[in-house]
PDB file of C-alpha atoms and ligand atoms in Angstrom:
ATOM      1  CA  MET G   1      39.260 104.038 117.418  1.00 97.00           C
ATOM      2  CA  ASP G   2      37.273 100.988 116.707  1.00 97.00           C
ATOM      3  CA  ILE G   3      34.826  98.826 118.778  1.00 97.00           C
ATOM      4  CA  ASP G   4      37.588  96.877 120.749  1.00 96.00           C
ATOM      5  CA  LEU G   5      39.458 100.165 121.465  1.00 98.00           C
ATOM      6  CA  ALA G   6      36.469 101.806 122.785  1.00 98.00           C
ATOM      7  CA  ARG G   7      35.848  98.660 125.183  1.00 97.00           C
ATOM      8  CA  THR G   8      39.450  98.879 126.128  1.00 98.00           C
ATOM      9  CA  TRP G   9      39.143 102.581 126.934  1.00 98.00           C
ATOM     10  CA  VAL G  10      36.104 102.027 129.203  1.00 98.00           C
ATOM     11  CA  GLN G  11      38.336  99.003 130.931  1.00 98.00           C
ATOM     12  CA  ALA G  12      41.157 101.391 131.319  1.00 98.00           C
ATOM     13  CA  ILE G  13      38.994 104.078 132.744  1.00 98.00           C
ATOM     14  CA  ALA G  14      37.737 101.524 135.345  1.00 98.00           C
ATOM     15  CA  ALA G  15      41.180 100.460 136.153  1.00 98.00           C
ATOM     16  CA  ALA G  16      42.425 103.999 136.768  1.00 98.00           C
ATOM     17  CA  VAL G  17      39.637 104.901 138.777  1.00 98.00           C
ATOM     18  CA  ASP G  18      39.939 101.734 140.876  1.00 98.00           C
ATOM     19  CA  LYS G  19      43.734 102.753 141.379  1.00 98.00           C
ATOM     20  CA  HIS G  20      42.861 106.387 142.140  1.00 98.00           C
ATOM     21  CA  LYS G  21      39.605 105.824 144.049  1.00 98.00           C
ATOM     22  CA  ASP G  22      40.938 107.041 147.538  1.00 98.00           C
ATOM     23  CA  HIS G  23      42.595 110.111 145.876  1.00 98.00           C
ATOM     24  CA  LEU G  24      39.275 111.072 144.242  1.00 98.00           C
ATOM     25  CA  THR G  25      37.494 110.459 147.586  1.00 98.00           C
ATOM     26  CA  GLN G  26      39.966 112.436 149.536  1.00 98.00           C
ATOM     27  CA  LEU G  27      39.723 115.498 147.127  1.00 98.00           C
ATOM     28  CA  ASP G  28      35.859 115.237 147.511  1.00 98.00           C
ATOM     29  CA  SER G  29      36.092 115.151 151.236  1.00 97.00           C
ATOM     30  CA  ALA G  30      37.881 118.483 151.157  1.00 97.00           C
ATOM     31  CA  ILE G  31      35.198 120.390 149.158  1.00 97.00           C
ATOM     32  CA  GLY G  32      32.303 117.986 148.807  1.00 96.00           C
ATOM     33  CA  ASP G  33      30.936 114.740 150.449  1.00 97.00           C
ATOM     34  CA  ALA G  34      33.653 112.373 150.091  1.00 97.00           C
ATOM     35  CA  ASP G  35      31.969 110.129 147.508  1.00 97.00           C
ATOM     36  CA  HIS G  36      33.566 110.833 144.270  1.00 98.00           C
ATOM     37  CA  GLY G  37      36.082 108.009 144.251  1.00 98.00           C
ATOM     38  CA  THR G  38      33.093 105.614 145.192  1.00 98.00           C
ATOM     39  CA  ASN G  39      30.772 107.125 142.618  1.00 98.00           C
ATOM     40  CA  MET G  40      33.426 106.757 139.883  1.00 98.00           C
ATOM     41  CA  HIS G  41      34.289 103.310 140.876  1.00 98.00           C
ATOM     42  CA  ARG G  42      30.739 102.002 141.058  1.00 98.00           C
ATOM     43  CA  GLY G  43      29.954 103.730 137.780  1.00 98.00           C
ATOM     44  CA  PHE G  44      32.876 102.249 135.771  1.00 98.00           C
ATOM     45  CA  SER G  45      32.734  98.861 137.301  1.00 98.00           C
ATOM     46  CA  ALA G  46      29.045  98.607 136.357  1.00 98.00           C
ATOM     47  CA  ALA G  47      29.863  99.815 132.799  1.00 98.00           C
ATOM     48  CA  VAL G  48      32.571  97.265 132.320  1.00 98.00           C
ATOM     49  CA  ALA G  49      30.114  94.517 133.594  1.00 98.00           C
ATOM     50  CA  ALA G  50      27.212  95.740 131.459  1.00 98.00           C
ATOM     51  CA  LEU G  51      29.666  95.649 128.404  1.00 97.00           C
ATOM     52  CA  ALA G  52      30.843  92.085 129.353  1.00 96.00           C
ATOM     53  CA  ALA G  53      27.246  90.948 129.537  1.00 96.00           C
ATOM     54  CA  LEU G  54      26.791  91.908 125.764  1.00 94.00           C
ATOM     55  CA  ALA G  55      29.118  89.120 124.729  1.00 84.00           C
ATOM     56  CA  ASP G  56      26.138  87.309 122.951  1.00 86.00           C
ATOM     57  CA  LEU G  57      25.160  90.449 121.123  1.00 89.00           C
ATOM     58  CA  PRO G  58      28.322  92.494 120.854  1.00 91.00           C
ATOM     59  CA  PRO G  59      28.151  96.046 120.082  1.00 95.00           C
ATOM     60  CA  ASP G  60      28.409  96.857 116.147  1.00 96.00           C
ATOM     61  CA  THR G  61      29.455 100.456 116.472  1.00 98.00           C
ATOM     62  CA  VAL G  62      31.915 102.423 118.572  1.00 98.00           C
ATOM     63  CA  GLY G  63      28.910 104.624 119.677  1.00 98.00           C
ATOM     64  CA  ALA G  64      27.050 101.513 120.871  1.00 98.00           C
ATOM     65  CA  VAL G  65      30.011 100.772 123.469  1.00 98.00           C
ATOM     66  CA  LEU G  66      29.869 104.446 124.653  1.00 98.00           C
ATOM     67  CA  VAL G  67      25.910 104.656 124.775  1.00 98.00           C
ATOM     68  CA  LYS G  68      25.902 101.538 126.933  1.00 98.00           C
ATOM     69  CA  THR G  69      28.609 102.966 129.312  1.00 98.00           C
ATOM     70  CA  GLY G  70      26.664 106.111 129.642  1.00 98.00           C
ATOM     71  CA  THR G  71      23.364 104.596 130.151  1.00 98.00           C
ATOM     72  CA  THR G  72      24.995 102.399 132.966  1.00 98.00           C
ATOM     73  CA  LEU G  73      26.698 105.415 134.450  1.00 98.00           C
ATOM     74  CA  ILE G  74      23.276 107.177 134.899  1.00 98.00           C
ATOM     75  CA  SER G  75      21.498 104.336 136.301  1.00 97.00           C
ATOM     76  CA  SER G  76      24.367 103.331 138.719  1.00 97.00           C
ATOM     77  CA  VAL G  77      25.616 106.453 140.044  1.00 96.00           C
ATOM     78  CA  GLY G  78      23.782 108.480 142.658  1.00 87.00           C
ATOM     79  CA  GLY G  79      26.128 111.648 142.613  1.00 91.00           C
ATOM     80  CA  ALA G  80      26.086 114.555 140.262  1.00 96.00           C
ATOM     81  CA  SER G  81      29.038 113.073 138.162  1.00 97.00           C
ATOM     82  CA  GLY G  82      26.942 109.923 137.359  1.00 97.00           C
ATOM     83  CA  PRO G  83      24.310 111.886 135.062  1.00 98.00           C
ATOM     84  CA  LEU G  84      27.027 114.174 134.049  1.00 98.00           C
ATOM     85  CA  TYR G  85      29.460 111.682 132.602  1.00 98.00           C
ATOM     86  CA  GLY G  86      26.574 109.536 131.862  1.00 98.00           C
ATOM     87  CA  SER G  87      25.150 112.122 129.408  1.00 98.00           C
ATOM     88  CA  ALA G  88      28.546 112.867 127.976  1.00 98.00           C
ATOM     89  CA  PHE G  89      29.206 109.186 127.161  1.00 98.00           C
ATOM     90  CA  ARG G  90      25.672 108.884 125.541  1.00 98.00           C
ATOM     91  CA  ALA G  91      26.203 111.958 123.514  1.00 98.00           C
ATOM     92  CA  MET G  92      29.608 110.937 122.451  1.00 98.00           C
ATOM     93  CA  GLY G  93      28.122 107.642 121.456  1.00 98.00           C
ATOM     94  CA  LYS G  94      25.346 108.804 119.386  1.00 98.00           C
ATOM     95  CA  VAL G  95      27.849 110.791 117.037  1.00 97.00           C
ATOM     96  CA  LEU G  96      29.995 107.714 116.507  1.00 98.00           C
ATOM     97  CA  ASP G  97      27.461 105.568 114.590  1.00 97.00           C
ATOM     98  CA  ALA G  98      30.133 103.277 112.783  1.00 98.00           C
ATOM     99  CA  PRO G  99      32.576 100.320 113.594  1.00 98.00           C
ATOM    100  CA  THR G 100      35.487 102.903 113.504  1.00 98.00           C
ATOM    101  CA  ALA G 101      36.091 106.587 114.242  1.00 98.00           C
ATOM    102  CA  ASP G 102      38.783 108.811 112.896  1.00 97.00           C
ATOM    103  CA  THR G 103      40.124 111.794 114.903  1.00 98.00           C
ATOM    104  CA  GLU G 104      37.868 114.213 113.183  1.00 97.00           C
ATOM    105  CA  GLN G 105      34.654 112.091 114.088  1.00 98.00           C
ATOM    106  CA  PHE G 106      36.075 111.594 117.572  1.00 98.00           C
ATOM    107  CA  ALA G 107      36.689 115.331 118.090  1.00 98.00           C
ATOM    108  CA  ALA G 108      33.075 115.797 117.092  1.00 98.00           C
ATOM    109  CA  ALA G 109      31.827 113.096 119.458  1.00 98.00           C
ATOM    110  CA  LEU G 110      34.056 114.849 122.398  1.00 98.00           C
ATOM    111  CA  ALA G 111      32.402 118.132 121.585  1.00 98.00           C
ATOM    112  CA  ALA G 112      28.818 116.647 121.740  1.00 98.00           C
ATOM    113  CA  GLY G 113      29.810 115.132 125.020  1.00 98.00           C
ATOM    114  CA  LEU G 114      30.985 118.437 126.359  1.00 98.00           C
ATOM    115  CA  HIS G 115      27.897 120.266 125.018  1.00 98.00           C
ATOM    116  CA  SER G 116      25.759 117.884 126.886  1.00 98.00           C
ATOM    117  CA  VAL G 117      27.677 118.218 130.277  1.00 98.00           C
ATOM    118  CA  GLN G 118      27.206 122.023 129.871  1.00 98.00           C
ATOM    119  CA  GLN G 119      23.377 121.673 128.860  1.00 98.00           C
ATOM    120  CA  LEU G 120      22.633 119.297 131.903  1.00 97.00           C
ATOM    121  CA  GLY G 121      24.977 121.175 134.611  1.00 97.00           C
ATOM    122  CA  THR G 122      25.055 124.820 133.141  1.00 97.00           C
ATOM    123  CA  ALA G 123      28.801 125.046 134.366  1.00 97.00           C
ATOM    124  CA  GLN G 124      31.030 127.351 132.476  1.00 97.00           C
ATOM    125  CA  ALA G 125      34.963 127.357 131.997  1.00 98.00           C
ATOM    126  CA  GLY G 126      36.294 128.514 135.473  1.00 98.00           C
ATOM    127  CA  ASP G 127      33.519 127.211 137.625  1.00 98.00           C
ATOM    128  CA  LYS G 128      35.927 124.665 139.077  1.00 98.00           C
ATOM    129  CA  THR G 129      34.296 121.533 137.540  1.00 98.00           C
ATOM    130  CA  MET G 130      34.964 118.601 135.223  1.00 98.00           C
ATOM    131  CA  ILE G 131      34.552 121.206 132.508  1.00 98.00           C
ATOM    132  CA  ASP G 132      37.796 122.806 133.321  1.00 98.00           C
ATOM    133  CA  ALA G 133      39.805 119.767 132.268  1.00 98.00           C
ATOM    134  CA  TYR G 134      37.447 118.623 129.705  1.00 98.00           C
ATOM    135  CA  ALA G 135      37.382 121.695 127.527  1.00 98.00           C
ATOM    136  CA  PRO G 136      41.078 122.135 127.276  1.00 98.00           C
ATOM    137  CA  ALA G 137      41.463 118.476 126.605  1.00 98.00           C
ATOM    138  CA  LEU G 138      39.049 118.840 123.564  1.00 98.00           C
ATOM    139  CA  ALA G 139      40.762 121.893 122.264  1.00 98.00           C
ATOM    140  CA  ALA G 140      44.237 120.093 122.443  1.00 98.00           C
ATOM    141  CA  PHE G 141      42.790 117.050 120.786  1.00 98.00           C
ATOM    142  CA  ARG G 142      41.333 119.127 117.959  1.00 98.00           C
ATOM    143  CA  LEU G 143      44.367 121.323 117.339  1.00 98.00           C
ATOM    144  CA  THR G 144      46.787 118.352 117.443  1.00 98.00           C
ATOM    145  CA  ALA G 145      44.520 116.170 115.134  1.00 97.00           C
ATOM    146  CA  ASP G 146      44.060 119.182 112.690  1.00 96.00           C
ATOM    147  CA  SER G 147      47.758 119.579 112.452  1.00 96.00           C
ATOM    148  CA  GLY G 148      47.961 115.979 110.756  1.00 95.00           C
ATOM    149  CA  SER G 149      48.994 114.084 113.914  1.00 96.00           C
ATOM    150  CA  ASP G 150      47.513 110.625 114.395  1.00 97.00           C
ATOM    151  CA  PHE G 151      44.823 109.479 117.003  1.00 98.00           C
ATOM    152  CA  ALA G 152      47.418 108.473 119.677  1.00 98.00           C
ATOM    153  CA  ALA G 153      49.101 111.966 119.392  1.00 98.00           C
ATOM    154  CA  ALA G 154      45.856 113.847 119.632  1.00 98.00           C
ATOM    155  CA  ALA G 155      44.818 111.823 122.675  1.00 98.00           C
ATOM    156  CA  LEU G 156      48.189 112.239 124.408  1.00 98.00           C
ATOM    157  CA  ALA G 157      48.048 116.068 123.941  1.00 98.00           C
ATOM    158  CA  ALA G 158      44.341 115.940 125.231  1.00 98.00           C
ATOM    159  CA  ALA G 159      45.455 114.087 128.421  1.00 98.00           C
ATOM    160  CA  ASP G 160      48.294 116.447 128.980  1.00 98.00           C
ATOM    161  CA  ALA G 161      45.921 119.418 128.668  1.00 98.00           C
ATOM    162  CA  ALA G 162      43.334 117.720 130.792  1.00 98.00           C
ATOM    163  CA  GLU G 163      45.954 117.415 133.552  1.00 98.00           C
ATOM    164  CA  GLN G 164      46.990 121.086 133.243  1.00 98.00           C
ATOM    165  CA  GLY G 165      43.303 122.042 133.483  1.00 98.00           C
ATOM    166  CA  MET G 166      42.731 119.778 136.530  1.00 98.00           C
ATOM    167  CA  ARG G 167      45.755 121.566 138.212  1.00 98.00           C
ATOM    168  CA  ALA G 168      44.549 124.938 137.414  1.00 98.00           C
ATOM    169  CA  THR G 169      41.149 124.260 139.213  1.00 98.00           C
ATOM    170  CA  THR G 170      42.984 124.446 142.556  1.00 98.00           C
ATOM    171  CA  PRO G 171      43.054 128.388 142.854  1.00 98.00           C
ATOM    172  CA  MET G 172      39.480 128.641 141.469  1.00 98.00           C
ATOM    173  CA  GLN G 173      36.430 129.302 143.582  1.00 98.00           C
ATOM    174  CA  ALA G 174      33.639 126.728 142.926  1.00 98.00           C
ATOM    175  CA  ARG G 175      30.439 128.245 141.341  1.00 98.00           C
ATOM    176  CA  LYS G 176      28.770 124.846 140.681  1.00 97.00           C
ATOM    177  CA  GLY G 177      27.889 121.696 142.417  1.00 95.00           C
ATOM    178  CA  ARG G 178      28.245 120.975 146.124  1.00 96.00           C
ATOM    179  CA  ALA G 179      31.885 122.674 146.403  1.00 97.00           C
ATOM    180  CA  SER G 180      29.987 125.991 145.502  1.00 96.00           C
ATOM    181  CA  TYR G 181      28.229 125.898 148.863  1.00 96.00           C
ATOM    182  CA  LEU G 182      31.718 126.710 150.417  1.00 96.00           C
ATOM    183  CA  GLY G 183      32.102 129.900 148.610  1.00 96.00           C
ATOM    184  CA  ALA G 184      35.712 131.125 149.185  1.00 96.00           C
ATOM    185  CA  ARG G 185      36.447 128.177 151.174  1.00 97.00           C
ATOM    186  CA  SER G 186      36.640 126.073 147.904  1.00 96.00           C
ATOM    187  CA  ILE G 187      39.621 127.908 146.779  1.00 98.00           C
ATOM    188  CA  GLY G 188      43.091 126.162 147.295  1.00 98.00           C
ATOM    189  CA  HIS G 189      41.671 122.623 146.653  1.00 98.00           C
ATOM    190  CA  GLN G 190      41.817 120.589 143.367  1.00 98.00           C
ATOM    191  CA  ASP G 191      38.399 119.703 141.889  1.00 98.00           C
ATOM    192  CA  PRO G 192      37.688 115.880 142.133  1.00 98.00           C
ATOM    193  CA  GLY G 193      35.669 115.954 138.752  1.00 98.00           C
ATOM    194  CA  ALA G 194      38.385 117.749 136.953  1.00 98.00           C
ATOM    195  CA  THR G 195      40.708 114.992 138.383  1.00 98.00           C
ATOM    196  CA  SER G 196      38.491 112.154 137.200  1.00 98.00           C
ATOM    197  CA  THR G 197      38.240 113.865 133.818  1.00 98.00           C
ATOM    198  CA  ALA G 198      42.023 113.827 133.468  1.00 98.00           C
ATOM    199  CA  LEU G 199      42.058 110.159 134.325  1.00 98.00           C
ATOM    200  CA  ILE G 200      39.569 109.354 131.576  1.00 98.00           C
ATOM    201  CA  PHE G 201      41.435 111.354 128.921  1.00 98.00           C
ATOM    202  CA  ARG G 202      44.910 109.573 130.187  1.00 98.00           C
ATOM    203  CA  ALA G 203      43.173 106.227 129.838  1.00 98.00           C
ATOM    204  CA  LEU G 204      42.285 107.377 126.179  1.00 98.00           C
ATOM    205  CA  ALA G 205      45.853 108.129 125.496  1.00 98.00           C
ATOM    206  CA  GLU G 206      47.112 104.912 126.800  1.00 98.00           C
ATOM    207  CA  THR G 207      44.503 102.849 125.013  1.00 98.00           C
ATOM    208  CA  MET G 208      45.365 104.555 121.633  1.00 98.00           C
ATOM    209  CA  ALA G 209      49.013 104.315 122.318  1.00 96.00           C
ATOM    210  CA  SER G 210      48.818 100.592 122.960  1.00 85.00           C
ATOM    211  CA  ARG G 211      47.337  99.709 119.646  1.00 75.00           C
TER     212      ARG G 211
HETATM  213  P1  ADP D 301      28.225 114.812 144.261  1.00 73.80           P
HETATM  214  O1  ADP D 301      28.724 116.368 143.971  1.00 73.80           O
HETATM  215  O2  ADP D 301      26.796 114.889 143.942  1.00 73.80           O
HETATM  216  O3  ADP D 301      28.704 114.336 145.387  1.00 73.80           O
HETATM  217  P2  ADP D 301      30.482 113.697 142.863  1.00 73.80           P
HETATM  218  O4  ADP D 301      31.257 113.804 144.205  1.00 73.80           O
HETATM  219  O5  ADP D 301      30.314 112.179 142.255  1.00 73.80           O
HETATM  220  O6  ADP D 301      28.981 114.120 142.998  1.00 73.80           O
HETATM  221  O7  ADP D 301      31.054 114.604 141.741  1.00 73.80           O
HETATM  222  C1  ADP D 301      31.394 115.910 142.126  1.00 73.80           C
HETATM  223  C2  ADP D 301      32.033 116.612 140.798  1.00 73.80           C
HETATM  224  O8  ADP D 301      31.129 116.705 139.786  1.00 73.80           O
HETATM  225  C3  ADP D 301      32.611 117.845 141.198  1.00 73.80           C
HETATM  226  O9  ADP D 301      34.090 117.929 141.580  1.00 73.80           O
HETATM  227  C4  ADP D 301      32.523 118.697 139.741  1.00 73.80           C
HETATM  228  O10 ADP D 301      33.657 118.402 138.986  1.00 73.80           O
HETATM  229  C5  ADP D 301      31.459 117.840 139.062  1.00 73.80           C
HETATM  230  N1  ADP D 301      30.324 118.613 139.002  1.00 73.80           N
HETATM  231  C6  ADP D 301      29.243 118.965 140.023  1.00 73.80           C
HETATM  232  N2  ADP D 301      28.259 119.891 139.547  1.00 73.80           N
HETATM  233  C7  ADP D 301      28.470 120.026 138.207  1.00 73.80           C
HETATM  234  C8  ADP D 301      28.072 120.710 137.252  1.00 73.80           C
HETATM  235  N3  ADP D 301      26.905 121.500 137.377  1.00 73.80           N
HETATM  236  N4  ADP D 301      28.693 120.869 135.821  1.00 73.80           N
HETATM  237  C9  ADP D 301      29.735 120.097 135.690  1.00 73.80           C
HETATM  238  N5  ADP D 301      30.480 119.494 136.590  1.00 73.80           N
HETATM  239  C10 ADP D 301      29.821 119.293 137.796  1.00 73.80           C
HETATM  240 MG1   MG D 302      30.661 113.969 146.114  1.00 73.80          MG
END
């Protein structure tokens, strides 16, 4: 990962969110307030614009790109997902204080991001949130990287694990966020935030494969 790839990753997330905006909103209309697609779209479009606005003073570390992304998500998104993803990107960025990052450093950054989501949202695995896609993605990234595979292979494994985790949220009962107000009626619906997390990891895999 380098500074350009970090920027490309954020652009790829924005493109994926744009493409899947209606689907994310549809999922959120079943167990939330039908704004997840709008929230994600607003946040990542703003992040792409904020990064483009830095053209005169470009970021000099991978982390600077991710911190800017996180700060922009926090300031532009009203829903729960804005502060949660925003804190994740900021925490990731703080770890990546260099112009490049290897798989080990990136795994540490992903872990810091997950930790900050859990600090802020206090969700555990199985609560039917973005954690249920994020945690398995991190585990798969680490396992694949530790076996000696390259960044692209680790990111691909992470994306596959995130999608599996996303699908596994369907039978869960929500214990955090708006969907938890529905109690048992949240069962049988895929979590919107786990779905956007899967898009974020798929965008990472595609970015790292295109290098
Ligand atoms: P809001 O719920 O405020 O309308 P969004 O619709 O944008 O915000 O995001 C909803 C998603 O946020 C949920 O599907 C879930 O994955 C995630 N989420 C909500 N609360 C938490 C939490 N406490 N911890 C982790 N993720 C959460
Ligand atoms: Mg919502």
